[in-house]
Amino acid sequence: MDPTLAEISLPGRVEDTDGISAEELALAARNHGIPLEALRYDVTPLGLHYLLIHYDIPVIDPAEWRLEVGGLVSRPATFGLADLKELPRRTVRVTMECAGNGRARLAPRPVSQPWLVEAVGTAEWTGVPLREVLAAAGVDPGAVEVVFTGADHGVERGVEQDYQRSLPLSEAMREEVLLAYEMNGAPLAPQHGFPLRLVVPGWYGMAHVKWLRDIEVLREPFTGYQQSVAYRLRRQPDEPGDPVTRISPRALLVPPGFPDFMSRTRVVRPGPVTLEGRAWSGGDAVERVEVSVDGGRSWSPAALAEPDGHRWAWRRFTFDWHAEPGMHVLSARATTAGGLGQPETQAWNRGGFANNAIQRVAVACLGA
């Protein structure tokens, strides 16, 4: 009997055991997070930036590649890479975070890419503002959304599909939303969307469609799988759920000292230790960061770097700690100008999305 998509692509599930499944290990081998010590960089080097690939990395000939722009427009257009590079150019520094960052910390655990807290990175993306391309095509006044189709193709939960996501027209027309062809001053690497990807500052990574080949302007909201089924905050399988959109505030510490190989427990010597990390948010800007060195029983303000003009990128913070012999649990938490912060424990959802619960770093301070 021939196999069916339903037989090879199973429904979503959650797992009560501590063990990671073979499928999750396979995903973890394909995708990687940032080593937390790399939070020291203002801009993440390409090979250290987090990576999530839904299906396969397509091999694309840039000389043959074309971007089609159509739908509810008065002047449907086709662009080659050289055509896009002739349009106004802009560079935006953006902190990008996977919507599933923190999934593996939930209980029961949603079975998918088993992120802890490392699915983040900050890059300088260069390209043409999306609104320049939409203006050239002439968007109809009745348009409400713009859908973006990548060249990656696969099966998810029994649905064969190209990877597609949409944005409300108002979001698509923001001046900082880019059709990016460079990352950190170099052409996009294959795994990061070569030759062109969408970059939507402030939104979780699922919105930043890679290997972009088609843009369609719609009169009605897009109802494709990645929009209406995946990336929804739901507790029960049959709930419609709320859409995942902007990045929740988060602060992460650079683990101090040096690590044990297996447990990653950190080791420091007694005395002064300067703690450092990064904080970011996809909505209101981060206004303050606090640090705890006693497992969250008490909190003290950290020194947050002054804004540097990079609205959509993380900010550095530091905190002076006097380490004493013993075991310690360190944490940091961010709060935005609008008062949005981080929870001690995350409200559970079936996809494991938008988990910005406070980080906990175990540190052993050795005796003198």
Short mmCIF file of C-alpha atoms in Angstrom, two decimals:
data_model
loop_
_atom_site.label_atom_id
_atom_site.label_comp_id
_atom_site.label_asym_id
_atom_site.label_seq_id
_atom_site.Cartn_x
_atom_site.Cartn_y
_atom_site.Cartn_z
CA MET A 1 0.00 0.00 0.00
CA ASP A 2 1.33 3.43 -0.93
CA PRO A 3 2.10 5.77 2.00
CA THR A 4 0.04 8.92 2.56
CA LEU A 5 1.14 12.33 3.79
CA ALA A 6 -0.93 11.79 6.93
CA GLU A 7 1.09 8.65 7.70
CA ILE A 8 4.51 10.27 7.34
CA SER A 9 3.64 13.70 8.77
CA LEU A 10 2.11 13.28 12.21
CA PRO A 11 -0.04 15.72 14.24
CA GLY A 12 1.60 17.93 16.82
CA ARG A 13 2.14 16.38 20.22
CA VAL A 14 3.51 17.10 23.67
CA GLU A 15 5.79 14.88 25.76
CA ASP A 16 5.82 14.33 29.54
CA THR A 17 9.21 12.59 29.68
CA ASP A 18 12.57 14.30 30.18
CA GLY A 19 14.14 12.46 27.24
CA ILE A 20 14.49 14.08 23.83
CA SER A 21 13.07 12.07 20.92
CA ALA A 22 15.06 10.94 17.88
CA GLU A 23 13.08 13.41 15.74
CA GLU A 24 14.03 16.27 18.04
CA LEU A 25 17.68 15.24 17.94
CA ALA A 26 17.53 15.24 14.14
CA LEU A 27 16.09 18.77 14.18
CA ALA A 28 18.72 19.91 16.66
CA ALA A 29 21.44 18.58 14.32
CA ARG A 30 20.07 20.73 11.47
CA ASN A 31 19.45 23.91 13.45
CA HIS A 32 21.65 25.66 15.98
CA GLY A 33 21.48 28.44 18.53
CA ILE A 34 23.98 31.13 19.43
CA PRO A 35 26.67 30.11 21.92
CA LEU A 36 25.74 32.36 24.83
CA GLU A 37 29.29 33.68 25.17
CA ALA A 38 28.73 35.26 21.72
CA LEU A 39 26.25 37.66 23.31
CA ARG A 40 29.37 39.78 23.85
CA TYR A 41 29.28 40.82 20.19
CA ASP A 42 27.20 43.85 19.22
CA VAL A 43 26.68 42.17 15.85
CA THR A 44 26.66 38.38 15.77
CA PRO A 45 29.21 36.86 13.36
CA LEU A 46 27.42 34.95 10.62
CA GLY A 47 28.39 31.46 11.76
CA LEU A 48 27.25 32.15 15.34
CA HIS A 49 23.81 33.56 14.49
CA TYR A 50 20.96 31.18 15.34
CA LEU A 51 19.54 29.14 12.50
CA LEU A 52 16.13 27.51 11.93
CA ILE A 53 15.37 25.79 8.62
CA HIS A 54 11.86 24.38 8.14
CA TYR A 55 12.45 22.17 5.10
CA ASP A 56 15.53 21.99 2.81
CA ILE A 57 17.98 24.72 1.85
CA PRO A 58 17.23 25.32 -1.84
CA VAL A 59 20.12 25.69 -4.28
CA ILE A 60 19.39 28.82 -6.33
CA ASP A 61 21.23 30.23 -9.34
CA PRO A 62 21.25 34.01 -8.77
CA ALA A 63 21.49 34.66 -12.52
CA GLU A 64 18.23 32.77 -13.12
CA TRP A 65 16.41 33.79 -9.93
CA ARG A 66 13.48 36.20 -10.17
CA LEU A 67 11.13 37.83 -7.67
CA GLU A 68 7.53 38.05 -8.84
CA VAL A 69 5.32 40.82 -7.41
CA GLY A 70 1.60 40.57 -8.18
CA GLY A 71 -1.89 40.22 -6.84
CA LEU A 72 -3.84 43.38 -6.05
CA VAL A 73 -1.43 45.75 -7.80
CA SER A 74 -1.75 47.94 -10.86
CA ARG A 75 1.68 47.09 -12.28
CA PRO A 76 2.73 43.46 -11.70
CA ALA A 77 6.51 43.28 -11.80
CA THR A 78 9.42 40.89 -12.04
CA PHE A 79 12.77 41.74 -10.46
CA GLY A 80 16.18 40.16 -10.84
CA LEU A 81 18.80 40.61 -8.15
CA ALA A 82 20.53 43.37 -10.14
CA ASP A 83 17.20 45.22 -10.48
CA LEU A 84 16.70 45.23 -6.72
CA LYS A 85 20.22 46.50 -6.12
CA GLU A 86 19.47 49.55 -8.29
CA LEU A 87 16.67 50.59 -5.91
CA PRO A 88 17.26 52.62 -2.71
CA ARG A 89 19.45 50.69 -0.30
CA ARG A 90 19.21 50.56 3.49
CA THR A 91 20.98 48.73 6.34
CA VAL A 92 19.15 47.90 9.59
CA ARG A 93 20.62 46.21 12.67
CA VAL A 94 18.03 43.68 13.87
CA THR A 95 17.84 41.23 16.75
CA MET A 96 16.02 38.16 15.44
CA GLU A 97 14.64 35.46 17.74
CA CYS A 98 12.91 32.20 16.93
CA ALA A 99 9.29 32.08 18.11
CA GLY A 100 10.04 28.70 19.70
CA ASN A 101 12.96 29.94 21.79
CA GLY A 102 12.57 28.39 25.25
CA ARG A 103 10.29 25.56 24.07
CA ALA A 104 12.38 22.79 25.65
CA ARG A 105 12.02 24.44 29.07
CA LEU A 106 8.24 23.86 29.11
CA ALA A 107 6.53 20.92 30.82
CA PRO A 108 4.98 19.01 29.20
CA ARG A 109 7.34 19.73 26.32
CA PRO A 110 5.94 20.50 22.86
CA VAL A 111 7.73 18.17 20.45
CA SER A 112 9.59 20.26 17.88
CA GLN A 113 12.98 21.97 17.60
CA PRO A 114 14.16 21.72 21.25
CA TRP A 115 15.36 25.25 21.92
CA LEU A 116 16.56 26.28 25.37
CA VAL A 117 17.33 30.05 25.26
CA GLU A 118 19.91 30.27 22.45
CA ALA A 119 17.68 30.87 19.40
CA VAL A 120 18.64 34.50 18.86
CA GLY A 121 21.16 36.64 17.02
CA THR A 122 21.74 40.19 15.86
CA ALA A 123 22.82 41.03 12.31
CA GLU A 124 23.09 44.02 10.02
CA TRP A 125 20.76 43.37 7.10
CA THR A 126 21.11 45.32 3.86
CA GLY A 127 18.57 45.51 1.06
CA VAL A 128 15.76 47.49 -0.47
CA PRO A 129 12.87 48.66 1.73
CA LEU A 130 9.86 46.48 0.88
CA ARG A 131 7.67 49.54 0.46
CA GLU A 132 9.83 50.71 -2.46
CA VAL A 133 8.99 47.51 -4.35
CA LEU A 134 5.30 47.69 -3.39
CA ALA A 135 5.15 51.34 -4.49
CA ALA A 136 6.69 50.43 -7.83
CA ALA A 137 3.98 47.78 -8.31
CA GLY A 138 1.15 50.15 -7.33
CA VAL A 139 -0.78 48.64 -4.40
CA ASP A 140 -4.57 48.80 -4.79
CA PRO A 141 -6.40 50.82 -2.09
CA GLY A 142 -8.45 47.71 -1.24
CA ALA A 143 -5.40 45.66 -0.24
CA VAL A 144 -5.14 44.41 3.36
CA GLU A 145 -2.25 41.91 3.46
CA VAL A 146 0.92 40.92 1.63
CA VAL A 147 1.91 37.24 1.39
CA PHE A 148 5.50 36.10 0.91
CA THR A 149 6.46 32.73 -0.61
CA GLY A 150 9.84 31.09 -0.19
CA ALA A 151 11.48 28.50 -2.41
CA ASP A 152 11.64 25.91 0.39
CA HIS A 153 9.06 23.13 0.03
CA GLY A 154 7.99 20.38 2.41
CA VAL A 155 5.28 18.68 4.44
CA GLU A 156 4.05 19.77 7.86
CA ARG A 157 1.27 18.07 9.83
CA GLY A 158 0.12 16.34 6.64
CA VAL A 159 0.06 19.52 4.53
CA GLU A 160 2.39 19.78 1.51
CA GLN A 161 3.40 23.40 1.05
CA ASP A 162 5.85 26.09 0.12
CA TYR A 163 6.79 28.13 3.17
CA GLN A 164 4.46 31.15 3.15
CA ARG A 165 3.70 33.92 5.62
CA SER A 166 1.86 37.22 5.37
CA LEU A 167 1.99 40.67 6.94
CA PRO A 168 -0.74 43.27 7.33
CA LEU A 169 -0.19 45.97 4.72
CA SER A 170 0.51 48.52 7.47
CA GLU A 171 3.40 46.38 8.75
CA ALA A 172 4.71 45.68 5.25
CA MET A 173 4.92 49.43 4.55
CA ARG A 174 7.13 50.21 7.58
CA GLU A 175 10.30 51.88 6.37
CA GLU A 176 12.61 49.41 8.17
CA VAL A 177 11.07 46.24 6.65
CA LEU A 178 13.59 45.00 4.09
CA LEU A 179 14.02 42.69 1.15
CA ALA A 180 17.55 41.82 2.24
CA TYR A 181 20.34 40.54 -0.01
CA GLU A 182 23.26 41.08 2.41
CA MET A 183 23.98 40.02 5.98
CA ASN A 184 26.79 41.72 7.91
CA GLY A 185 28.08 43.29 4.71
CA ALA A 186 28.30 40.07 2.67
CA PRO A 187 25.85 38.33 0.31
CA LEU A 188 23.36 36.15 2.15
CA ALA A 189 24.69 32.70 2.98
CA PRO A 190 22.61 29.80 1.59
CA GLN A 191 21.29 28.87 5.04
CA HIS A 192 20.21 32.47 5.71
CA GLY A 193 18.06 32.85 2.60
CA PHE A 194 20.28 33.49 -0.44
CA PRO A 195 19.66 35.33 -2.66
CA LEU A 196 16.84 37.32 -0.98
CA ARG A 197 14.89 37.19 2.26
CA LEU A 198 12.35 39.27 4.11
CA VAL A 199 13.45 41.01 7.31
CA VAL A 200 10.70 42.31 9.62
CA PRO A 201 12.29 44.09 12.61
CA GLY A 202 10.50 43.40 15.88
CA TRP A 203 8.75 40.20 14.74
CA TYR A 204 9.70 36.66 15.64
CA GLY A 205 11.78 34.75 13.09
CA MET A 206 8.90 32.91 11.38
CA ALA A 207 7.94 36.21 9.68
CA HIS A 208 11.36 36.68 8.03
CA VAL A 209 10.69 34.49 4.96
CA LYS A 210 13.89 33.14 3.37
CA TRP A 211 14.70 32.25 -0.27
CA LEU A 212 11.98 34.69 -1.30
CA ARG A 213 10.52 34.16 -4.79
CA ASP A 214 7.01 35.64 -4.77
CA ILE A 215 5.15 38.57 -3.21
CA GLU A 216 1.37 38.76 -3.60
CA VAL A 217 -0.87 41.58 -2.41
CA LEU A 218 -4.23 40.33 -1.11
CA ARG A 219 -7.71 41.76 -0.60
CA GLU A 220 -8.46 39.29 2.24
CA PRO A 221 -6.34 37.94 5.12
CA PHE A 222 -4.05 35.05 4.16
CA THR A 223 -5.14 31.65 5.50
CA GLY A 224 -2.15 29.46 4.61
CA TYR A 225 -0.81 26.82 6.99
CA GLN A 226 2.02 28.84 8.54
CA GLN A 227 -0.42 31.69 9.24
CA SER A 228 -3.66 30.06 10.36
CA VAL A 229 -2.48 26.69 11.75
CA ALA A 230 1.15 27.04 12.82
CA TYR A 231 2.44 29.88 14.99
CA ARG A 232 -0.72 30.25 17.05
CA LEU A 233 -0.86 30.48 20.85
CA ARG A 234 -3.25 27.71 21.87
CA ARG A 235 -3.64 25.31 24.79
CA GLN A 236 -5.97 22.84 23.06
CA PRO A 237 -5.58 21.43 19.52
CA ASP A 238 -9.00 22.66 18.37
CA GLU A 239 -8.60 26.27 19.53
CA PRO A 240 -8.04 28.94 16.86
CA GLY A 241 -5.46 30.59 19.10
CA ASP A 242 -3.91 34.03 18.91
CA PRO A 243 -1.24 34.72 16.28
CA VAL A 244 2.43 34.93 17.22
CA THR A 245 3.74 38.32 16.12
CA ARG A 246 6.18 40.60 17.96
CA ILE A 247 9.07 39.51 20.16
CA SER A 248 8.41 39.52 23.90
CA PRO A 249 11.01 41.26 26.11
CA ARG A 250 13.96 39.16 27.20
CA ALA A 251 17.32 39.56 28.91
CA LEU A 252 20.06 36.94 28.71
CA LEU A 253 23.28 36.80 30.70
CA VAL A 254 26.61 35.79 29.25
CA PRO A 255 27.40 32.80 31.49
CA PRO A 256 30.33 33.97 33.66
CA GLY A 257 33.56 32.13 34.35
CA PHE A 258 34.18 28.82 32.60
CA PRO A 259 31.94 25.75 32.08
CA ASP A 260 31.82 22.12 33.02
CA PHE A 261 31.73 20.27 29.69
CA MET A 262 28.58 18.19 30.22
CA SER A 263 26.39 20.11 32.67
CA ARG A 264 27.47 23.59 31.51
CA THR A 265 27.53 24.63 35.18
CA ARG A 266 29.71 27.73 35.39
CA VAL A 267 32.75 28.03 37.63
CA VAL A 268 34.09 31.32 39.01
CA ARG A 269 36.67 32.33 41.61
CA PRO A 270 35.76 34.38 44.70
CA GLY A 271 35.86 38.13 44.34
CA PRO A 272 34.64 40.77 41.89
CA VAL A 273 32.90 39.42 38.77
CA THR A 274 31.44 41.68 36.10
CA LEU A 275 28.26 40.11 34.76
CA GLU A 276 27.11 41.16 31.28
CA GLY A 277 24.37 40.34 28.83
CA ARG A 278 21.90 41.62 26.25
CA ALA A 279 18.27 42.71 26.46
CA TRP A 280 15.74 43.28 23.67
CA SER A 281 12.05 43.57 22.80
CA GLY A 282 10.07 43.65 19.56
CA GLY A 283 7.57 46.19 20.89
CA ASP A 284 8.32 49.04 23.27
CA ALA A 285 12.03 49.53 23.91
CA VAL A 286 13.63 47.95 26.97
CA GLU A 287 13.75 50.57 29.71
CA ARG A 288 15.49 48.69 32.53
CA VAL A 289 17.23 45.42 33.34
CA GLU A 290 17.56 43.86 36.79
CA VAL A 291 19.86 41.06 37.95
CA SER A 292 19.45 38.50 40.73
CA VAL A 293 22.36 36.53 42.20
CA ASP A 294 20.26 34.56 44.71
CA GLY A 295 17.83 32.57 42.59
CA GLY A 296 15.32 35.38 42.18
CA ARG A 297 14.78 36.19 45.87
CA SER A 298 16.08 39.73 45.37
CA TRP A 299 16.75 41.95 42.37
CA SER A 300 19.12 44.86 41.74
CA PRO A 301 19.31 47.29 38.79
CA ALA A 302 21.89 46.61 36.11
CA ALA A 303 23.66 49.30 34.11
CA LEU A 304 21.89 49.42 30.72
CA ALA A 305 23.80 50.86 27.79
CA GLU A 306 22.47 54.09 26.34
CA PRO A 307 20.44 53.81 23.10
CA ASP A 308 22.80 53.84 20.13
CA GLY A 309 20.34 54.51 17.31
CA HIS A 310 19.76 50.84 16.54
CA ARG A 311 16.10 50.69 17.59
CA TRP A 312 15.59 47.05 16.61
CA ALA A 313 18.78 45.61 18.13
CA TRP A 314 19.62 44.34 21.59
CA ARG A 315 21.30 46.51 24.25
CA ARG A 316 24.18 45.54 26.50
CA PHE A 317 23.89 45.56 30.27
CA THR A 318 26.43 44.98 33.05
CA PHE A 319 26.30 44.24 36.77
CA ASP A 320 29.08 44.10 39.36
CA TRP A 321 28.87 41.00 41.55
CA HIS A 322 31.11 39.99 44.43
CA ALA A 323 31.18 36.20 44.24
CA GLU A 324 31.48 34.23 47.46
CA PRO A 325 32.20 30.49 47.75
CA GLY A 326 29.16 28.29 47.23
CA MET A 327 26.47 27.54 44.63
CA HIS A 328 24.56 30.45 43.11
CA VAL A 329 21.74 30.91 40.59
CA LEU A 330 21.99 34.06 38.50
CA SER A 331 19.14 35.63 36.50
CA ALA A 332 18.34 38.78 34.55
CA ARG A 333 15.01 40.28 33.58
CA ALA A 334 14.02 43.08 31.20
CA THR A 335 11.14 45.54 31.44
CA THR A 336 9.95 47.74 28.58
CA ALA A 337 8.93 51.39 28.63
CA GLY A 338 5.32 50.18 28.50
CA GLY A 339 5.76 48.04 31.61
CA LEU A 340 5.92 44.65 29.91
CA GLY A 341 8.35 42.27 31.62
CA GLN A 342 9.33 38.63 31.96
CA PRO A 343 7.53 35.97 34.01
CA GLU A 344 9.18 33.65 36.51
CA THR A 345 7.46 30.74 34.74
CA GLN A 346 5.93 30.79 31.29
CA ALA A 347 2.24 30.29 30.52
CA TRP A 348 2.14 26.98 28.61
CA ASN A 349 1.01 26.66 24.98
CA ARG A 350 1.05 23.67 22.60
CA GLY A 351 3.58 25.16 20.21
CA GLY A 352 6.00 26.32 22.87
CA PHE A 353 5.94 29.83 21.42
CA ALA A 354 6.93 33.21 22.87
CA ASN A 355 8.44 31.69 26.02
CA ASN A 356 10.35 34.58 27.61
CA ALA A 357 10.56 33.16 31.15
CA ILE A 358 13.51 34.41 33.18
CA GLN A 359 16.84 32.69 32.52
CA ARG A 360 18.54 30.81 35.37
CA VAL A 361 22.33 30.27 35.30
CA ALA A 362 23.87 27.87 37.83
CA VAL A 363 27.29 29.08 39.04
CA ALA A 364 29.74 27.36 41.37
CA CYS A 365 32.11 29.73 43.17
CA LEU A 366 35.13 27.74 44.31
CA GLY A 367 36.79 28.38 47.66
CA ALA A 368 39.96 30.41 47.74
#
